Coordinates of N, CA, C and O in Angstrom, one line a residue:
M9 N 61.1 -23.4 35.7 CA 61.1 -22.2 34.9 C 60.6 -21.0 35.8 O 59.7 -21.1 36.5
K10 N 61.3 -19.9 35.6 CA 61.0 -18.7 36.3 C 60.3 -17.7 35.3 O 60.6 -17.6 34.2
Y11 N 59.4 -17.0 35.9 CA 58.6 -16.0 35.1 C 58.8 -14.6 35.6 O 57.9 -13.9 35.8
V12 N 60.1 -14.3 35.9 CA 60.4 -13.0 36.5 C 59.8 -11.8 35.8 O 59.3 -10.9 36.4
N13 N 60.0 -11.8 34.5 CA 59.5 -10.6 33.7 C 58.0 -10.5 33.8 O 57.4 -9.4 34.0
H14 N 57.3 -11.6 33.8 CA 55.8 -11.6 34.0 C 55.4 -11.1 35.4 O 54.5 -10.3 35.5
V15 N 56.1 -11.5 36.4 CA 55.9 -11.1 37.7 C 56.0 -9.6 37.8 O 55.2 -8.9 38.4
E16 N 57.1 -9.1 37.3 CA 57.3 -7.7 37.3 C 56.3 -6.9 36.5 O 56.0 -5.8 36.8
D17 N 55.8 -7.5 35.4 CA 54.7 -6.9 34.6 C 53.4 -6.8 35.5 O 52.8 -5.8 35.4
V18 N 53.1 -7.8 36.3 CA 52.0 -7.7 37.1 C 52.1 -6.6 38.1 O 51.2 -5.8 38.3
L19 N 53.3 -6.5 38.7 CA 53.6 -5.4 39.7 C 53.5 -4.0 39.0 O 52.8 -3.1 39.5
A20 N 54.0 -3.9 37.8 CA 54.0 -2.6 37.1 C 52.5 -2.3 36.8 O 52.1 -1.1 36.9
Q21 N 51.7 -3.2 36.4 CA 50.3 -3.0 36.0 C 49.5 -2.5 37.3 O 48.7 -1.6 37.2
M22 N 49.8 -3.2 38.4 CA 49.1 -2.8 39.6 C 49.5 -1.4 40.0 O 48.7 -0.6 40.5
D23 N 50.8 -1.1 39.9 CA 51.2 0.3 40.2 C 50.6 1.3 39.3 O 50.2 2.3 39.8
Y24 N 50.5 1.0 38.0 CA 49.9 1.9 37.0 C 48.5 2.2 37.4 O 48.0 3.3 37.3
L25 N 47.8 1.1 37.8 CA 46.3 1.2 38.1 C 46.1 1.7 39.6 O 45.0 1.8 40.0
E26 N 47.2 2.0 40.3 CA 47.2 2.4 41.7 C 46.4 1.5 42.6 O 45.7 1.8 43.4
L27 N 46.7 0.2 42.4 CA 46.1 -0.9 43.2 C 47.1 -1.3 44.3 O 48.2 -1.8 43.9
S28 N 46.7 -1.1 45.5 CA 47.7 -1.5 46.6 C 47.6 -3.0 46.8 O 48.5 -3.7 47.2
Q29 N 46.4 -3.6 46.6 CA 46.2 -5.1 46.7 C 45.2 -5.5 45.6 O 44.4 -4.7 45.1
A30 N 45.2 -6.8 45.3 CA 44.3 -7.3 44.3 C 44.0 -8.8 44.7 O 44.8 -9.5 45.3
T31 N 42.8 -9.3 44.3 CA 42.5 -10.7 44.3 C 43.0 -11.2 42.9 O 42.6 -10.6 41.9
I32 N 43.8 -12.2 42.9 CA 44.3 -12.7 41.7 C 43.7 -14.1 41.4 O 43.8 -15.0 42.3
I33 N 43.1 -14.3 40.3 CA 42.5 -15.5 39.8 C 43.2 -15.9 38.6 O 43.3 -15.1 37.6
C34 N 43.7 -17.2 38.5 CA 44.5 -17.5 37.3 C 44.4 -19.0 37.1 O 44.0 -19.8 37.9
H35 N 44.9 -19.4 35.9 CA 44.8 -20.7 35.4 C 46.2 -21.1 34.7 O 46.8 -20.2 34.1
S36 N 46.6 -22.3 34.8 CA 47.7 -22.9 34.1 C 49.0 -22.1 34.3 O 49.4 -21.8 35.5
M37 N 49.6 -21.6 33.3 CA 50.9 -20.8 33.4 C 50.6 -19.6 34.3 O 51.5 -19.1 35.0
G38 N 49.5 -19.0 34.2 CA 49.1 -17.8 35.0 C 49.2 -18.2 36.5 O 49.5 -17.3 37.3
G39 N 48.9 -19.4 36.8 CA 49.0 -19.9 38.2 C 50.4 -19.9 38.7 O 50.7 -19.5 39.9
Q40 N 51.3 -20.2 37.8 CA 52.7 -20.2 38.2 C 53.2 -18.7 38.4 O 53.9 -18.4 39.4
I41 N 52.8 -17.9 37.5 CA 53.1 -16.4 37.6 C 52.5 -15.8 38.9 O 53.2 -15.1 39.6
A42 N 51.3 -16.1 39.1 CA 50.6 -15.6 40.3 C 51.2 -16.1 41.6 O 51.4 -15.4 42.6
T43 N 51.6 -17.4 41.6 CA 52.3 -17.9 42.8 C 53.6 -17.3 43.0 O 54.0 -16.8 44.2
D44 N 54.4 -17.1 42.0 CA 55.7 -16.3 42.1 C 55.4 -14.9 42.6 O 56.2 -14.4 43.4
F45 N 54.4 -14.3 42.0 CA 54.1 -12.9 42.4 C 53.7 -12.8 43.9 O 54.2 -12.0 44.6
T46 N 52.9 -13.8 44.3 CA 52.5 -13.8 45.7 C 53.6 -14.1 46.7 O 53.7 -13.5 47.8
L47 N 54.5 -15.0 46.3 CA 55.7 -15.2 47.2 C 56.6 -14.0 47.3 O 57.2 -13.8 48.3
N48 N 56.7 -13.2 46.2 CA 57.6 -12.1 46.2 C 56.9 -10.8 46.7 O 57.6 -10.0 47.3
Y49 N 55.6 -10.7 46.6 CA 54.9 -9.5 47.0 C 53.6 -9.8 47.8 O 52.5 -9.5 47.3
P50 N 53.7 -10.5 48.9 CA 52.5 -11.0 49.6 C 51.6 -9.9 50.0 O 50.4 -10.0 50.1
E51 N 52.2 -8.7 50.3 CA 51.4 -7.6 50.8 C 50.5 -7.0 49.6 O 49.6 -6.3 49.9
R52 N 50.7 -7.4 48.4 CA 50.0 -6.9 47.3 C 48.8 -7.8 46.9 O 48.0 -7.5 46.0
V53 N 48.7 -9.0 47.5 CA 47.7 -10.0 47.2 C 46.7 -10.2 48.4 O 47.1 -10.6 49.4
S54 N 45.5 -9.9 48.1 CA 44.5 -10.1 49.2 C 43.9 -11.5 49.1 O 43.7 -12.1 50.2
K55 N 43.8 -12.0 48.0 CA 43.3 -13.4 47.8 C 44.0 -14.0 46.5 O 44.2 -13.3 45.6
L56 N 44.3 -15.3 46.6 CA 44.9 -16.0 45.4 C 44.0 -17.2 45.1 O 43.8 -18.1 46.0
V57 N 43.5 -17.3 43.9 CA 42.7 -18.4 43.4 C 43.5 -19.1 42.3 O 43.7 -18.4 41.2
L58 N 43.9 -20.3 42.5 CA 44.6 -21.1 41.5 C 43.7 -22.2 40.9 O 43.2 -23.0 41.6
I59 N 43.7 -22.2 39.6 CA 42.9 -23.2 38.8 C 43.9 -24.0 38.0 O 44.4 -23.4 37.0
A60 N 44.1 -25.2 38.4 CA 45.1 -26.1 37.6 C 46.4 -25.4 37.3 O 46.8 -25.3 36.1
P61 N 47.1 -24.9 38.3 CA 48.4 -24.2 38.1 C 49.5 -25.1 37.6 O 49.5 -26.3 38.0
S62 N 50.3 -24.6 36.7 CA 51.4 -25.4 36.2 C 52.6 -25.3 37.2 O 52.8 -24.2 37.8
C63 N 53.3 -26.3 37.4 CA 54.6 -26.3 38.2 C 54.4 -25.9 39.6 O 55.4 -25.4 40.3
L64 N 53.2 -26.0 40.2 CA 53.1 -25.7 41.6 C 53.9 -26.5 42.5 O 54.3 -26.1 43.6
H65 N 54.2 -27.7 42.1 CA 55.0 -28.7 42.9 C 56.4 -28.0 43.3 O 56.9 -28.4 44.3
Q66 N 56.9 -27.1 42.5 CA 58.2 -26.5 42.8 C 58.1 -25.7 44.1 O 59.0 -25.7 44.9
H67 N 57.0 -25.0 44.3 CA 56.8 -24.2 45.5 C 56.4 -25.0 46.7 O 56.8 -24.7 47.8
I68 N 55.6 -26.1 46.5 CA 55.2 -26.9 47.6 C 56.5 -27.5 48.3 O 56.6 -27.5 49.5
K69 N 57.5 -27.9 47.5 CA 58.7 -28.5 48.0 C 59.5 -27.5 48.8 O 60.2 -27.8 49.7
S70 N 59.4 -26.2 48.4 CA 60.2 -25.2 49.1 C 59.5 -24.6 50.3 O 60.1 -23.9 51.1
L71 N 58.3 -24.9 50.6 CA 57.6 -24.4 51.7 C 57.9 -25.1 53.0 O 58.2 -26.2 53.1

């Protein structure tokens, strides 16, 4: 499952708050969104903390 709209929402929120980078801490479905966000916008993430992320295996296979 792709969470493209959620990823773009994170980007829009960071732009609105004028954040060039952020530490992202997330759980479950948020972990999937944060992983997708980090893969698409690595320059915007200073640190990524995943707590029991859903569907992470999809990304591990592609790395």
